[in-house]
CSV table of N, CA and C in Angstrom, one decimal:
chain,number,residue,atom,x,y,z
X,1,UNK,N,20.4,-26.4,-14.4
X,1,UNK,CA,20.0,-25.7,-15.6
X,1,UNK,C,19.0,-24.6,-15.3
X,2,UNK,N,19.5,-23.2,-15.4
X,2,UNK,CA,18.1,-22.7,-15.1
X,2,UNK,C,17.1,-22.3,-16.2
X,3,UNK,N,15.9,-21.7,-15.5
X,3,UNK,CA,14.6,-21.9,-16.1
X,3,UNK,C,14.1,-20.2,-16.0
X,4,UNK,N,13.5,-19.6,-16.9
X,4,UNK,CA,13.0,-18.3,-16.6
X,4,UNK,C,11.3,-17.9,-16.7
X,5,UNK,N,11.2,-17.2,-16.4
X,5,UNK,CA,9.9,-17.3,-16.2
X,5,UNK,C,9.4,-16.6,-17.9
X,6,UNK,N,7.7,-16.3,-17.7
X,6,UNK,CA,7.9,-15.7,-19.1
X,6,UNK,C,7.7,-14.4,-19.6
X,7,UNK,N,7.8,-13.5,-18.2
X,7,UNK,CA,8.0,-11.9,-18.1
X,7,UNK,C,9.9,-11.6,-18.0
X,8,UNK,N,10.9,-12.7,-17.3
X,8,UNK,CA,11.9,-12.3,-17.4
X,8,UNK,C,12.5,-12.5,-19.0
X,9,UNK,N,11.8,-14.0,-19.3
X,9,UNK,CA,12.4,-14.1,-21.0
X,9,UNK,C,11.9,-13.2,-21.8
X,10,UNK,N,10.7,-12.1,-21.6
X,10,UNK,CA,10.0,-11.0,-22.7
X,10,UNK,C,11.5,-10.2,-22.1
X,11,UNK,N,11.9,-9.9,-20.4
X,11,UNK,CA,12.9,-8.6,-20.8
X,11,UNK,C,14.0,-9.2,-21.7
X,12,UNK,N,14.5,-10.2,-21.2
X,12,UNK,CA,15.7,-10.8,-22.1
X,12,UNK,C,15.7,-10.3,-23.7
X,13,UNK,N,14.6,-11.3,-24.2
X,13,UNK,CA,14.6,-10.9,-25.6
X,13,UNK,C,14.1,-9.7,-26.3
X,14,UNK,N,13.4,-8.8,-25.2
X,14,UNK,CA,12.9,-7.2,-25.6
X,14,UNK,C,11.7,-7.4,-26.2
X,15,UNK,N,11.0,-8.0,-25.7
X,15,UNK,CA,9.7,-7.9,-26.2
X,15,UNK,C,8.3,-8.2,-25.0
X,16,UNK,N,7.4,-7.9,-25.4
X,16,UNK,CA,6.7,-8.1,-24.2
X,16,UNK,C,6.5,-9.3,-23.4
X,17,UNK,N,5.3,-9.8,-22.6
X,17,UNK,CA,5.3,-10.5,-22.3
X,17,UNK,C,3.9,-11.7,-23.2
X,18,UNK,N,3.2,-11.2,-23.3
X,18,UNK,CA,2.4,-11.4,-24.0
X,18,UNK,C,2.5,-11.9,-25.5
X,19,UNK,N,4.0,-11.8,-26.2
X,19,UNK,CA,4.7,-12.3,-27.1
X,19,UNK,C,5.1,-13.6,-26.7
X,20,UNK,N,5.8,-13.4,-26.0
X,20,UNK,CA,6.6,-15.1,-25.4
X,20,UNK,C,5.1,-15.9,-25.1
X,21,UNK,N,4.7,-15.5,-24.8
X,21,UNK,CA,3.3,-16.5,-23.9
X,21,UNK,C,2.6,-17.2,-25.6
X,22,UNK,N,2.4,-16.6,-26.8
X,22,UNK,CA,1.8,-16.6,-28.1
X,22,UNK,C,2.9,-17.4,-28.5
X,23,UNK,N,4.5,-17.1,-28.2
X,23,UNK,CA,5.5,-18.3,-29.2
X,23,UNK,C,5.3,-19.3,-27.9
X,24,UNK,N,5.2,-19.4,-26.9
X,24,UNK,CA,4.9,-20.7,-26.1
X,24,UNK,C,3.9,-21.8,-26.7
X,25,UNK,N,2.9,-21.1,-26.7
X,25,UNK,CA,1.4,-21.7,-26.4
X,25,UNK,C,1.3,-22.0,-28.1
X,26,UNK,N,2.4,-21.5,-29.2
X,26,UNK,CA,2.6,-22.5,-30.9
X,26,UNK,C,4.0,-23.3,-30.5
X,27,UNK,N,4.3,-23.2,-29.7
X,27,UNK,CA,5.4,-23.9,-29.9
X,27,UNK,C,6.9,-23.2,-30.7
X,28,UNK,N,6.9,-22.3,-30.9
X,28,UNK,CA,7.9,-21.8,-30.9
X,28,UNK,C,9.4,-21.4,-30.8
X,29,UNK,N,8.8,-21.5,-29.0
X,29,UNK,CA,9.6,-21.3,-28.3
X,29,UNK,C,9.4,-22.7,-27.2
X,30,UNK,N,9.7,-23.5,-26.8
X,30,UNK,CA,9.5,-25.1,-26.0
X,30,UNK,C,9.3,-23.7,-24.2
X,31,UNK,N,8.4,-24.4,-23.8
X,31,UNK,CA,7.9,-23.9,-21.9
X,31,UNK,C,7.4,-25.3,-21.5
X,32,UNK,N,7.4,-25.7,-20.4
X,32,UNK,CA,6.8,-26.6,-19.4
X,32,UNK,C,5.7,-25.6,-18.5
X,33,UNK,N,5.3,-26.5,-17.7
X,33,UNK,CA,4.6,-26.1,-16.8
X,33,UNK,C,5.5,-25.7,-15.5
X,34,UNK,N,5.6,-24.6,-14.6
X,34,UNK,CA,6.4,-24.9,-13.6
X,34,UNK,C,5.3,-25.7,-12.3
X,35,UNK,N,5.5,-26.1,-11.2
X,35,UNK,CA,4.9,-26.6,-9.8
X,35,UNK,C,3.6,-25.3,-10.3
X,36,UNK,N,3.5,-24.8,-9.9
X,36,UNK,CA,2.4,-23.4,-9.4
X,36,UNK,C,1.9,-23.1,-11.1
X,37,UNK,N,1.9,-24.2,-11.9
X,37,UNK,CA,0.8,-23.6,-13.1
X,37,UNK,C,1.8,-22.9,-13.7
X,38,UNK,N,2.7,-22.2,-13.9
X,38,UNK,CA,2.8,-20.7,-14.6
X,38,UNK,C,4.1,-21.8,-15.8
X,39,UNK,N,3.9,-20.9,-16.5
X,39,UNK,CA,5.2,-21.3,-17.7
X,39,UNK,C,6.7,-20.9,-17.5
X,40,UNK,N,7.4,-21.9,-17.9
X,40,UNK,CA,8.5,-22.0,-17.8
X,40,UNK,C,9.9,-22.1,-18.5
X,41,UNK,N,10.2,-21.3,-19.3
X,41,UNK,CA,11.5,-21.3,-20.1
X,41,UNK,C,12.5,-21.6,-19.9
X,42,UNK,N,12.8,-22.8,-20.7
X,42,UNK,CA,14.4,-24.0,-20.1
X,42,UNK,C,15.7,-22.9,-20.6
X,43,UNK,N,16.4,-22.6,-20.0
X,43,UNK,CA,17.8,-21.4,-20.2
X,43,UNK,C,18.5,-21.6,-21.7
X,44,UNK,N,18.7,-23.1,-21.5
X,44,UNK,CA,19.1,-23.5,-22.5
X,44,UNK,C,18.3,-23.0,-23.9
X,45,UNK,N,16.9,-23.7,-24.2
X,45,UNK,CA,16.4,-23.1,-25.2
X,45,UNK,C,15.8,-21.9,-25.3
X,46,UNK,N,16.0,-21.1,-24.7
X,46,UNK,CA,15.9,-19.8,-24.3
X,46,UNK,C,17.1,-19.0,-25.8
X,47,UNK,N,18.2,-19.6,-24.8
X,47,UNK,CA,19.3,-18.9,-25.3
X,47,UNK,C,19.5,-19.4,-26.7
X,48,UNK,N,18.9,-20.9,-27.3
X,48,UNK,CA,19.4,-20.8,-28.7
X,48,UNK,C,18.1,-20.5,-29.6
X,49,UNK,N,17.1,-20.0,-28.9
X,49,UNK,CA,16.1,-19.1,-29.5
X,49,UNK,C,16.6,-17.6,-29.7
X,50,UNK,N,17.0,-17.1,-28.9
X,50,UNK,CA,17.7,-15.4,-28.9
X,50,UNK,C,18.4,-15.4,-30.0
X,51,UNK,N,19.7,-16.5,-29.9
X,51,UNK,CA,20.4,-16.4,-31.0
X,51,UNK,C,20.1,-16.4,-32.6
X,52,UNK,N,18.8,-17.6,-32.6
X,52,UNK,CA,18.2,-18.3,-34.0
X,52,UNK,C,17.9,-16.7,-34.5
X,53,UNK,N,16.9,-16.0,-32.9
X,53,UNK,CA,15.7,-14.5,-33.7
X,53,UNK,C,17.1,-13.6,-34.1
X,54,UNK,N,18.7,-13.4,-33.6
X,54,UNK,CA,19.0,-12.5,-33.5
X,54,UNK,C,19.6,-12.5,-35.0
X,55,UNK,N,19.7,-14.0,-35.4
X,55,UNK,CA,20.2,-13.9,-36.7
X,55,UNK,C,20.0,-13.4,-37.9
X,56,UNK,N,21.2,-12.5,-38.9
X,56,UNK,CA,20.3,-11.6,-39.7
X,56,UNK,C,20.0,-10.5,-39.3
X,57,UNK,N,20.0,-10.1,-38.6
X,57,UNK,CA,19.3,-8.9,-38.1
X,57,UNK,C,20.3,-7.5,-38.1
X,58,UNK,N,21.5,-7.6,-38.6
X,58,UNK,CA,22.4,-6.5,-38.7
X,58,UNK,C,23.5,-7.2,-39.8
X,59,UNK,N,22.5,-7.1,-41.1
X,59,UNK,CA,23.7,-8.0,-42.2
X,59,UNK,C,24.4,-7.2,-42.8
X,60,UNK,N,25.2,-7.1,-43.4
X,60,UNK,CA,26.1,-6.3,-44.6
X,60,UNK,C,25.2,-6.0,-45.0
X,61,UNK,N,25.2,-4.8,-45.5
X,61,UNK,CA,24.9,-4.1,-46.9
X,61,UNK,C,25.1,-4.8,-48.0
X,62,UNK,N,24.1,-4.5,-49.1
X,62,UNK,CA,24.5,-5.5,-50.2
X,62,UNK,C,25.7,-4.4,-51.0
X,63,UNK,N,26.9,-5.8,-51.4
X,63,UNK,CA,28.1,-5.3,-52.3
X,63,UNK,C,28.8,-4.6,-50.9
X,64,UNK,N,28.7,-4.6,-49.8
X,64,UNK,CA,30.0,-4.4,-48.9
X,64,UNK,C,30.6,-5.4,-48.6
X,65,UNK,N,32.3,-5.3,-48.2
X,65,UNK,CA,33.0,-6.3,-48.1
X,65,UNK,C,33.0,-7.2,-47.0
X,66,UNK,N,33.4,-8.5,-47.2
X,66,UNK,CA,33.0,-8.8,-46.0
X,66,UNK,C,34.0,-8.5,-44.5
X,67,UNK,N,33.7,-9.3,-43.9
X,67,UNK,CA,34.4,-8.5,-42.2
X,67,UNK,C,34.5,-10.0,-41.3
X,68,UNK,N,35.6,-9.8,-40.8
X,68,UNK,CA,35.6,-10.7,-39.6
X,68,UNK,C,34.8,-10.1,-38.2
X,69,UNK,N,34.6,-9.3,-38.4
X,69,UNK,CA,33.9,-8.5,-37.4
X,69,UNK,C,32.1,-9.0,-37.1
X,70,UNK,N,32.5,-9.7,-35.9
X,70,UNK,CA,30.9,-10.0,-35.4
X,70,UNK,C,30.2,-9.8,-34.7
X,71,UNK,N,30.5,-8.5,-34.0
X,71,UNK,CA,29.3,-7.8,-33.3
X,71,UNK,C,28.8,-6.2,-33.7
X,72,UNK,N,27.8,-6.1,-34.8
X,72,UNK,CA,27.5,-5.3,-35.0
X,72,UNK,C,26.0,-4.9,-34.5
X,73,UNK,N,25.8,-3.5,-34.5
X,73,UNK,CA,24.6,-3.0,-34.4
X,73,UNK,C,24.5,-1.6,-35.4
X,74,UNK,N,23.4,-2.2,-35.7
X,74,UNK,CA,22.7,-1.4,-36.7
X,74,UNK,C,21.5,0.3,-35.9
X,75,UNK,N,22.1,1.4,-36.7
X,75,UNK,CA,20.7,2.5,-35.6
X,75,UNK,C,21.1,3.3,-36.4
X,76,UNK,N,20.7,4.5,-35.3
X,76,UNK,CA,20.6,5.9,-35.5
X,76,UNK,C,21.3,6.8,-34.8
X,77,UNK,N,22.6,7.6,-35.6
X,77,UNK,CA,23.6,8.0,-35.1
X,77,UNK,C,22.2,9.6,-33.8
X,78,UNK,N,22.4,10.2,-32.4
X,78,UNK,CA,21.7,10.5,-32.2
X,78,UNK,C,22.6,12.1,-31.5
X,79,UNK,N,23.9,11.8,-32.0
X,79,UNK,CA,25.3,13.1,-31.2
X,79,UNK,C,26.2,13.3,-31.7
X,80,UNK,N,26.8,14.2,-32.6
X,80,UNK,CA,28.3,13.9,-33.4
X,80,UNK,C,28.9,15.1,-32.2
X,81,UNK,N,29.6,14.7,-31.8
X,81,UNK,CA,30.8,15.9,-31.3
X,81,UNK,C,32.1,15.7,-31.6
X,82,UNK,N,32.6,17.0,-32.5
X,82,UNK,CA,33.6,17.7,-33.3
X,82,UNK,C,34.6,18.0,-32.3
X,83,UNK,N,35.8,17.5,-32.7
X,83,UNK,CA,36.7,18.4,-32.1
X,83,UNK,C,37.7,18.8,-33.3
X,84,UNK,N,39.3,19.2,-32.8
X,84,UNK,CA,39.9,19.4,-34.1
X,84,UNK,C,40.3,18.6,-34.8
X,85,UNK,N,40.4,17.1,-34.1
X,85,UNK,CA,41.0,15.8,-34.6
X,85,UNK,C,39.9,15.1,-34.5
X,86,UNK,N,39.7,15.0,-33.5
X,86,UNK,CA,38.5,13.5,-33.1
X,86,UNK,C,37.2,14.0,-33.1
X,87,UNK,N,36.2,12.7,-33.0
X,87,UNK,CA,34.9,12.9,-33.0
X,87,UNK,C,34.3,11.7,-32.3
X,88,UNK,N,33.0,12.0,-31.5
X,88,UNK,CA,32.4,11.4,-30.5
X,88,UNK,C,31.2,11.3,-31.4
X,89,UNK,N,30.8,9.7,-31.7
X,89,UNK,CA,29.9,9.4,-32.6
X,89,UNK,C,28.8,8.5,-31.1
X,90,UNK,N,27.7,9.2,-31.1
X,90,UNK,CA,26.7,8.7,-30.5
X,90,UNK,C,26.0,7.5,-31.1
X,91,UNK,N,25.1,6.4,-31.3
X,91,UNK,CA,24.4,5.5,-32.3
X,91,UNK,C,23.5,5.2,-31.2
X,92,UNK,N,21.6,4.7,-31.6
X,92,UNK,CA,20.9,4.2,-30.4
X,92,UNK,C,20.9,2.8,-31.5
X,93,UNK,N,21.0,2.0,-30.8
X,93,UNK,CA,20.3,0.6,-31.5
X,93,UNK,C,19.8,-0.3,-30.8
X,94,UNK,N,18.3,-0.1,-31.7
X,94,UNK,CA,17.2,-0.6,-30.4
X,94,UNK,C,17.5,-0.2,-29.0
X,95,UNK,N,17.8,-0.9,-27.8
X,95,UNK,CA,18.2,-1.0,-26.3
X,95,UNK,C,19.2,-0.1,-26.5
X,96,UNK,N,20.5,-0.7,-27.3
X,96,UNK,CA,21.7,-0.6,-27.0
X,96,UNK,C,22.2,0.9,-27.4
X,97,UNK,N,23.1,1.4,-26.5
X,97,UNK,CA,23.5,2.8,-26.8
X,97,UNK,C,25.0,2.8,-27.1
X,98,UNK,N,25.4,2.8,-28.2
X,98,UNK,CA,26.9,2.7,-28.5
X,98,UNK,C,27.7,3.9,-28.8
X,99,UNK,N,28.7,4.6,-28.3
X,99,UNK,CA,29.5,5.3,-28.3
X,99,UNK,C,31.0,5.2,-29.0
X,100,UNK,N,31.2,5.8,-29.9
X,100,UNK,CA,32.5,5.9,-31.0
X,100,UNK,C,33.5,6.8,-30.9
X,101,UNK,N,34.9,6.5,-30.2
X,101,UNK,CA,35.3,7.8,-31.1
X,101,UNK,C,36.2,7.6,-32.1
X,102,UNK,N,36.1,8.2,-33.0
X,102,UNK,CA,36.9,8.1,-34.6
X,102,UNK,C,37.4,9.7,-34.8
X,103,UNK,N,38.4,9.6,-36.0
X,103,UNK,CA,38.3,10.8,-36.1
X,103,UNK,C,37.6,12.0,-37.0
X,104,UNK,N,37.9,13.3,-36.7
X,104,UNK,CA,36.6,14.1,-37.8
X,104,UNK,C,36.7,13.7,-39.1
X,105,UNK,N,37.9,13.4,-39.5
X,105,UNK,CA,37.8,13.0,-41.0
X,105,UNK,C,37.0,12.2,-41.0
X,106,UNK,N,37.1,11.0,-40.8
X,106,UNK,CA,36.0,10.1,-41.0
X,106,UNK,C,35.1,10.5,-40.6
X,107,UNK,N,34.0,10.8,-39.9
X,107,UNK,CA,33.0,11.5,-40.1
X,107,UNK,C,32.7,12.4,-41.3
X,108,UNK,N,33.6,13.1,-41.2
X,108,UNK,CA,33.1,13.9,-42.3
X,108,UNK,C,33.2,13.2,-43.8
X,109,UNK,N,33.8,12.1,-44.1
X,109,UNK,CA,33.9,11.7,-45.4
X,109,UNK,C,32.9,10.5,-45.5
X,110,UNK,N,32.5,9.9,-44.2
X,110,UNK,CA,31.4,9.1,-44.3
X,110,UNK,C,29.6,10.0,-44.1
X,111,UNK,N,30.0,11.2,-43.9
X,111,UNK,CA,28.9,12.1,-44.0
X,111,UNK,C,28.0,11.7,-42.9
X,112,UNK,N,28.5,11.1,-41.9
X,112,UNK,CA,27.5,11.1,-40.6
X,112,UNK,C,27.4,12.4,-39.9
X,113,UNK,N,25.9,12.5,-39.6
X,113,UNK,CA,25.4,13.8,-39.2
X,113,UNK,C,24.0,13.4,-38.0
X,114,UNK,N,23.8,13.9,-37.0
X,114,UNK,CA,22.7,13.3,-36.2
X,114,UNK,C,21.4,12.8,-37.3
X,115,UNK,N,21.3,11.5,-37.1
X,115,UNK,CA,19.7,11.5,-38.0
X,115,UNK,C,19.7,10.4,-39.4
X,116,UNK,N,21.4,10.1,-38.9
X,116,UNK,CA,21.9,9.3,-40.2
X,116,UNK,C,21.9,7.6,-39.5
X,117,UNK,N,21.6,7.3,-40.4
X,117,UNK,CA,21.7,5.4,-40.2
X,117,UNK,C,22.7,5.0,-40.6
X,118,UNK,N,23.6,4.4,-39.8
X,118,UNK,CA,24.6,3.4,-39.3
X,118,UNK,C,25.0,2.0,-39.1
X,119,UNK,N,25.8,2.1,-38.9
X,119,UNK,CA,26.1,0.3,-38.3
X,119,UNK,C,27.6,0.6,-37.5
X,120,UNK,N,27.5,0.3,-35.9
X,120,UNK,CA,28.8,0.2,-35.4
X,120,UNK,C,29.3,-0.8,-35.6
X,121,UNK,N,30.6,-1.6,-35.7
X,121,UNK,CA,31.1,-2.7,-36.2
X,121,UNK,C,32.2,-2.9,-34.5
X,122,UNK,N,31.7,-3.7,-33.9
X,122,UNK,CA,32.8,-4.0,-32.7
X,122,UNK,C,33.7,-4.7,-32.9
X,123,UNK,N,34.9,-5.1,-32.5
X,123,UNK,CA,36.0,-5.9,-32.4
X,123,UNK,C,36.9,-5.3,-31.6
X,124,UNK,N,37.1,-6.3,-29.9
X,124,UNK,CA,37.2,-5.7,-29.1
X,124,UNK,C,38.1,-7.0,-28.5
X,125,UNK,N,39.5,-6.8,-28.1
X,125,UNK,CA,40.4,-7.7,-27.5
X,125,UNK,C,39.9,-7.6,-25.9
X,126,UNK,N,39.4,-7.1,-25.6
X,126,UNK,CA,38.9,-7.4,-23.9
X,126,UNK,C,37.4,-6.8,-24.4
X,127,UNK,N,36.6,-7.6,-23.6
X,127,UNK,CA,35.2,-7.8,-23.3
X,127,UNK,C,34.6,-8.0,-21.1
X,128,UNK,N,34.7,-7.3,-21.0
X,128,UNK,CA,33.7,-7.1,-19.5
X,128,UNK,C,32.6,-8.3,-19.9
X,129,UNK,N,32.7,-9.4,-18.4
X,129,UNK,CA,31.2,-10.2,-18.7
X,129,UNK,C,31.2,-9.9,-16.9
X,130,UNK,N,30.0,-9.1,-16.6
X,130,UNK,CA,29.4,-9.4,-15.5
X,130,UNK,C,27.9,-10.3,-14.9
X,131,UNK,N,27.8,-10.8,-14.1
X,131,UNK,CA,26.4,-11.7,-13.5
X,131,UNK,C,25.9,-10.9,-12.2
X,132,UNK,N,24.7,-11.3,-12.2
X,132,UNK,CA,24.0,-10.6,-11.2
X,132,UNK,C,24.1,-11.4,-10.1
């Protein structure tokens, strides 16, 4: 089972380090001691902490329909490029940098323009999982 330290669990979850050490030291988030003193984050409760903080965090709109669709990110469209048909929709959310292309109609009838807030909605029959 592995165990992370508490500068790799701040990159994990995107926050500093000095966060994780404050949800440790209330309990929080569960750490042991590792051999050498330093704190230690079990993978396992790691990972069903990420999930718990991630929840909510990119909900419907209120009064939109709902969706089978479950990986969304919520941002800020930050590039529209126009062609005669299609359109290359930029979005930053938080970390993540997500790229669209749809076509100009939609864009134009959803009125996205650099500067506008969004939500990309993924649903994706192949998914890439790489490990270090």
């Amino acid at each position: 089972m592995p165990s992370y330290s508490v500068g790799l669990a701040a990159r994990l979850l995107r926050v500093s380090p000095e966060t994780v050490r404050r949800w440790t030291e209330t309990g929080r988030l569960p750490a042991d001691r590792a051999p050498d003193g330093s704190r230690a984050v079990d993978g396992v409760a790691l990972a069903a902490f990420a999930q718990e903080r991630a929840a909510g965090m990119h909900p419907l709109p209120p009064g939109a329909a709902l969706t089978s669709v479950r990986n969304s990110f919520a941002g800020i469209v930050t590039a529209v490029r126009l062609d005669d048909v299609a359109a290359r929709v930029e979005i930053q959310s938080g970390p993540h940098h997500v790229v669209s292309v749809v076509t100009r109609e939609s864009v134009e009838k959803l009125g996205i323009v650099v500067g506008s807030t969004v939500t990309a909605r993924v649903k994706s029959t192949e998914v890439h999982i790489e490990a270090p």
